[in-house]
């Protein structure tokens, strides 16, 4: 649809005001139960309330579980290209303002809703930009997005992908990019990985600052890295002089990447391919560890899964504290937005008191500043991490 056509007679989506309270507070997603009237086809729409009060311009997809994602609350639609250009520029300036560099490391350049570009993530790994799409509309804009970004990143490689889950939700085909090598550095460690063998866009950039904290503490310690993926925490610890590191994951692909990167950085990594939940109770022979990193996958995708997720965390916490040496540090992370640092602290304090152990909280962190989210949009605030030190007996 041309921008002129959009301005002349834009399709309307009418929503119930009382069902979009969170949208009026800043959240960008409109759910099906709020929609009263809408076109049958996907496209750019004007969203209004039943009293015809303007809410904003949105990408609309009637087939998706999130049918409308708000792009702007300005009355005037600036046109696709200007809109994208301005939002991309704002995202880049925000990162520059925060002191992030663009050339060697791993950086989230665009964090979807948090950068006013719903459905779009752009991660930079060295000189490769991975565009990861979560909405059909953003995916359809890929050529325009890449051509705008080429203006500033001409000599970079630009790679577009849309994962199978996102594509299924949006009712479109996944976008499978050609394989390529990602080369980047993080906290003094060099990483290389083949995109085709990775999860998401490559690695979990949201844990970057926590990996730096781990590096600070790791010197001389015996480290256990649970759910290690490509060994980000393990290699940060080894590069900072950890005595030894045992890294565990259920994915052989992930462990192969971790081993290859350990060799590339001239450090020795021990690996074990197993299910962490069932392996932990039998790990007494390898214990105690002076540092345990526990960064499981999302254990509670929604509110209804919270109780089950908390039970899994209680198990992990019980086992990790059992394996931790006095003076040791445990890092416990949750990437489920329904399990936050409050839940993790409750579980830690209950488990510690049952085991008669005194713990000090030394850090509570969230995802770093290249992962912003709109206030009022709790989905955007998903990563919670607690570091505790085991001081001694109670
Ligand atoms: N800590 C990592 C990211 C972890 S992502 C980092 O900083 O990069 C979660 C990892 O857990 C994935 O690599 C996945 O393969 C692994 N995983 C999922 N379920 C598992 C299980 N039951 N046991 C062991 N590993 C598991």
mmCIF file of N, CA and C in Angstrom, residues 196-255:
data_model
loop_
_atom_site.group_PDB
_atom_site.id
_atom_site.type_symbol
_atom_site.label_atom_id
_atom_site.label_comp_id
_atom_site.label_asym_id
_atom_site.label_seq_id
_atom_site.Cartn_x
_atom_site.Cartn_y
_atom_site.Cartn_z
ATOM 1 N N UNK A 196 24.104 -20.914 11.487
ATOM 2 C CA UNK A 196 23.167 -22.043 11.361
ATOM 3 C C UNK A 196 23.172 -22.933 12.600
ATOM 4 N N UNK A 197 24.272 -22.894 13.384
ATOM 5 C CA UNK A 197 24.350 -23.771 14.561
ATOM 6 C C UNK A 197 24.002 -23.023 15.839
ATOM 7 N N UNK A 198 23.414 -21.835 15.723
ATOM 8 C CA UNK A 198 23.160 -21.037 16.932
ATOM 9 C C UNK A 198 21.671 -21.012 17.276
ATOM 10 N N UNK A 199 21.382 -20.515 18.480
ATOM 11 C CA UNK A 199 19.998 -20.285 18.891
ATOM 12 C C UNK A 199 19.726 -18.785 18.714
ATOM 13 N N UNK A 200 18.509 -18.437 18.358
ATOM 14 C CA UNK A 200 18.139 -17.036 18.133
ATOM 15 C C UNK A 200 19.077 -16.377 17.121
ATOM 16 N N UNK A 201 19.592 -15.182 17.445
ATOM 17 C CA UNK A 201 20.429 -14.500 16.442
ATOM 18 C C UNK A 201 21.886 -14.896 16.543
ATOM 19 N N UNK A 202 22.260 -15.695 17.526
ATOM 20 C CA UNK A 202 23.673 -16.042 17.694
ATOM 21 C C UNK A 202 23.935 -16.338 19.149
ATOM 22 N N UNK A 203 23.978 -15.290 19.959
ATOM 23 C CA UNK A 203 24.156 -15.573 21.388
ATOM 24 C C UNK A 203 23.244 -14.693 22.230
ATOM 25 N N UNK A 204 23.265 -14.934 23.526
ATOM 26 C CA UNK A 204 22.361 -14.223 24.429
ATOM 27 C C UNK A 204 23.060 -12.949 24.914
ATOM 28 N N UNK A 205 22.866 -11.878 24.152
ATOM 29 C CA UNK A 205 23.548 -10.618 24.468
ATOM 30 C C UNK A 205 23.041 -10.027 25.776
ATOM 31 N N UNK A 206 21.835 -10.452 26.187
ATOM 32 C CA UNK A 206 21.261 -9.882 27.411
ATOM 33 C C UNK A 206 22.041 -10.282 28.665
ATOM 34 N N UNK A 207 22.918 -11.289 28.552
ATOM 35 C CA UNK A 207 23.705 -11.705 29.714
ATOM 36 C C UNK A 207 25.126 -11.114 29.684
ATOM 37 N N UNK A 208 25.384 -10.220 28.746
ATOM 38 C CA UNK A 208 26.743 -9.717 28.574
ATOM 39 C C UNK A 208 27.301 -9.089 29.850
ATOM 40 N N UNK A 209 26.531 -8.227 30.504
ATOM 41 C CA UNK A 209 27.060 -7.552 31.688
ATOM 42 C C UNK A 209 27.232 -8.522 32.856
ATOM 43 N N UNK A 210 26.359 -9.526 32.920
ATOM 44 C CA UNK A 210 26.522 -10.539 33.974
ATOM 45 C C UNK A 210 27.782 -11.369 33.734
ATOM 46 N N UNK A 211 28.101 -11.597 32.460
ATOM 47 C CA UNK A 211 29.336 -12.333 32.173
ATOM 48 C C UNK A 211 30.549 -11.519 32.630
ATOM 49 N N UNK A 212 30.430 -10.185 32.530
ATOM 50 C CA UNK A 212 31.544 -9.351 33.006
ATOM 51 C C UNK A 212 31.664 -9.448 34.527
ATOM 52 N N UNK A 213 30.524 -9.443 35.217
ATOM 53 C CA UNK A 213 30.564 -9.595 36.681
ATOM 54 C C UNK A 213 31.209 -10.923 37.067
ATOM 55 N N UNK A 214 30.822 -11.979 36.350
ATOM 56 C CA UNK A 214 31.394 -13.303 36.629
ATOM 57 C C UNK A 214 32.912 -13.266 36.427
ATOM 58 N N UNK A 215 33.343 -12.598 35.365
ATOM 59 C CA UNK A 215 34.782 -12.516 35.099
ATOM 60 C C UNK A 215 35.506 -11.854 36.279
ATOM 61 N N UNK A 216 34.889 -10.827 36.860
ATOM 62 C CA UNK A 216 35.526 -10.150 37.997
ATOM 63 C C UNK A 216 35.758 -11.084 39.169
ATOM 64 N N UNK A 217 34.809 -12.012 39.355
ATOM 65 C CA UNK A 217 34.850 -12.853 40.553
ATOM 66 C C UNK A 217 35.596 -14.171 40.334
ATOM 67 N N UNK A 218 35.882 -14.500 39.054
ATOM 68 C CA UNK A 218 36.208 -15.896 38.742
ATOM 69 C C UNK A 218 37.623 -16.326 39.104
ATOM 70 N N UNK A 219 38.522 -15.379 39.251
ATOM 71 C CA UNK A 219 39.937 -15.737 39.377
ATOM 72 C C UNK A 219 40.174 -16.772 40.485
ATOM 73 N N UNK A 220 40.853 -17.835 40.130
ATOM 74 C CA UNK A 220 41.229 -18.865 41.103
ATOM 75 C C UNK A 220 40.089 -19.788 41.518
ATOM 76 N N UNK A 221 38.913 -19.590 40.990
ATOM 77 C CA UNK A 221 37.761 -20.385 41.452
ATOM 78 C C UNK A 221 37.520 -21.624 40.586
ATOM 79 N N UNK A 222 36.865 -22.601 41.212
ATOM 80 C CA UNK A 222 36.344 -23.775 40.478
ATOM 81 C C UNK A 222 34.899 -23.443 40.110
ATOM 82 N N UNK A 223 34.626 -23.416 38.806
ATOM 83 C CA UNK A 223 33.343 -22.877 38.327
ATOM 84 C C UNK A 223 32.496 -23.978 37.681
ATOM 85 N N UNK A 224 31.198 -23.948 37.978
ATOM 86 C CA UNK A 224 30.238 -24.827 37.309
ATOM 87 C C UNK A 224 29.287 -23.930 36.523
ATOM 88 N N UNK A 225 29.227 -24.132 35.184
ATOM 89 C CA UNK A 225 28.383 -23.298 34.328
ATOM 90 C C UNK A 225 27.232 -24.162 33.805
ATOM 91 N N UNK A 226 26.037 -23.978 34.397
ATOM 92 C CA UNK A 226 24.879 -24.794 34.024
ATOM 93 C C UNK A 226 24.105 -24.116 32.904
ATOM 94 N N UNK A 227 23.621 -24.889 31.929
ATOM 95 C CA UNK A 227 22.926 -24.361 30.740
ATOM 96 C C UNK A 227 23.876 -23.404 30.010
ATOM 97 N N UNK A 228 25.051 -23.921 29.679
ATOM 98 C CA UNK A 228 26.166 -23.029 29.284
ATOM 99 C C UNK A 228 26.052 -22.475 27.878
ATOM 100 N N UNK A 229 25.218 -23.090 26.999
ATOM 101 C CA UNK A 229 25.108 -22.708 25.586
ATOM 102 C C UNK A 229 26.501 -22.618 24.940
ATOM 103 N N UNK A 230 26.899 -21.469 24.387
ATOM 104 C CA UNK A 230 28.175 -21.433 23.661
ATOM 105 C C UNK A 230 29.341 -21.143 24.605
ATOM 106 N N UNK A 231 29.091 -21.223 25.904
ATOM 107 C CA UNK A 231 30.181 -21.077 26.862
ATOM 108 C C UNK A 231 30.532 -19.642 27.183
ATOM 109 N N UNK A 232 29.605 -18.732 27.016
ATOM 110 C CA UNK A 232 29.891 -17.315 27.277
ATOM 111 C C UNK A 232 30.405 -17.084 28.691
ATOM 112 N N UNK A 233 29.685 -17.603 29.685
ATOM 113 C CA UNK A 233 30.126 -17.431 31.075
ATOM 114 C C UNK A 233 31.415 -18.209 31.324
ATOM 115 N N UNK A 234 31.482 -19.423 30.800
ATOM 116 C CA UNK A 234 32.650 -20.284 31.044
ATOM 117 C C UNK A 234 33.934 -19.616 30.549
ATOM 118 N N UNK A 235 33.878 -19.100 29.335
ATOM 119 C CA UNK A 235 35.097 -18.528 28.760
ATOM 120 C C UNK A 235 35.448 -17.206 29.424
ATOM 121 N N UNK A 236 34.426 -16.443 29.832
ATOM 122 C CA UNK A 236 34.718 -15.209 30.572
ATOM 123 C C UNK A 236 35.453 -15.572 31.865
ATOM 124 N N UNK A 237 35.017 -16.650 32.527
ATOM 125 C CA UNK A 237 35.654 -17.070 33.781
ATOM 126 C C UNK A 237 37.074 -17.572 33.527
ATOM 127 N N UNK A 238 37.246 -18.408 32.507
ATOM 128 C CA UNK A 238 38.587 -18.960 32.228
ATOM 129 C C UNK A 238 39.561 -17.848 31.822
ATOM 130 N N UNK A 239 39.069 -16.901 31.012
ATOM 131 C CA UNK A 239 39.955 -15.814 30.575
ATOM 132 C C UNK A 239 40.390 -14.957 31.763
ATOM 133 N N UNK A 240 39.610 -14.990 32.852
ATOM 134 C CA UNK A 240 39.967 -14.188 34.029
ATOM 135 C C UNK A 240 40.680 -15.026 35.080
ATOM 136 N N UNK A 241 41.127 -16.192 34.700
ATOM 137 C CA UNK A 241 41.967 -16.976 35.610
ATOM 138 C C UNK A 241 41.237 -17.942 36.512
ATOM 139 N N UNK A 242 40.031 -18.383 36.109
ATOM 140 C CA UNK A 242 39.358 -19.431 36.895
ATOM 141 C C UNK A 242 40.255 -20.667 36.908
ATOM 142 N N UNK A 243 40.215 -21.394 38.016
ATOM 143 C CA UNK A 243 41.082 -22.581 38.131
ATOM 144 C C UNK A 243 40.627 -23.664 37.144
ATOM 145 N N UNK A 244 39.342 -23.986 37.159
ATOM 146 C CA UNK A 244 38.786 -24.860 36.129
ATOM 147 C C UNK A 244 37.298 -24.591 35.994
ATOM 148 N N UNK A 245 36.752 -24.957 34.830
ATOM 149 C CA UNK A 245 35.325 -24.714 34.571
ATOM 150 C C UNK A 245 34.708 -25.974 33.963
ATOM 151 N N UNK A 246 33.605 -26.405 34.574
ATOM 152 C CA UNK A 246 32.820 -27.497 34.001
ATOM 153 C C UNK A 246 31.536 -26.885 33.434
ATOM 154 N N UNK A 247 31.331 -27.066 32.114
ATOM 155 C CA UNK A 247 30.188 -26.443 31.439
ATOM 156 C C UNK A 247 29.204 -27.532 31.019
ATOM 157 N N UNK A 248 27.934 -27.342 31.358
ATOM 158 C CA UNK A 248 26.928 -28.376 31.070
ATOM 159 C C UNK A 248 25.797 -27.802 30.221
ATOM 160 N N UNK A 249 25.427 -28.567 29.196
ATOM 161 C CA UNK A 249 24.270 -28.195 28.365
ATOM 162 C C UNK A 249 23.716 -29.484 27.763
ATOM 163 N N UNK A 250 22.451 -29.450 27.338
ATOM 164 C CA UNK A 250 21.871 -30.641 26.719
ATOM 165 C C UNK A 250 22.101 -30.648 25.208
ATOM 166 N N UNK A 251 22.619 -29.553 24.668
ATOM 167 C CA UNK A 251 22.788 -29.465 23.214
ATOM 168 C C UNK A 251 24.244 -29.708 22.825
ATOM 169 N N UNK A 252 24.461 -30.750 22.007
ATOM 170 C CA UNK A 252 25.836 -31.038 21.564
ATOM 171 C C UNK A 252 26.342 -29.914 20.669
ATOM 172 N N UNK A 253 25.460 -29.343 19.832
ATOM 173 C CA UNK A 253 25.876 -28.224 18.970
ATOM 174 C C UNK A 253 26.441 -27.094 19.812
ATOM 175 N N UNK A 254 25.721 -26.773 20.906
ATOM 176 C CA UNK A 254 26.165 -25.674 21.767
ATOM 177 C C UNK A 254 27.525 -26.016 22.388
ATOM 178 N N UNK A 255 27.679 -27.256 22.863
ATOM 179 C CA UNK A 255 28.944 -27.637 23.513
ATOM 180 C C UNK A 255 30.098 -27.631 22.510
#
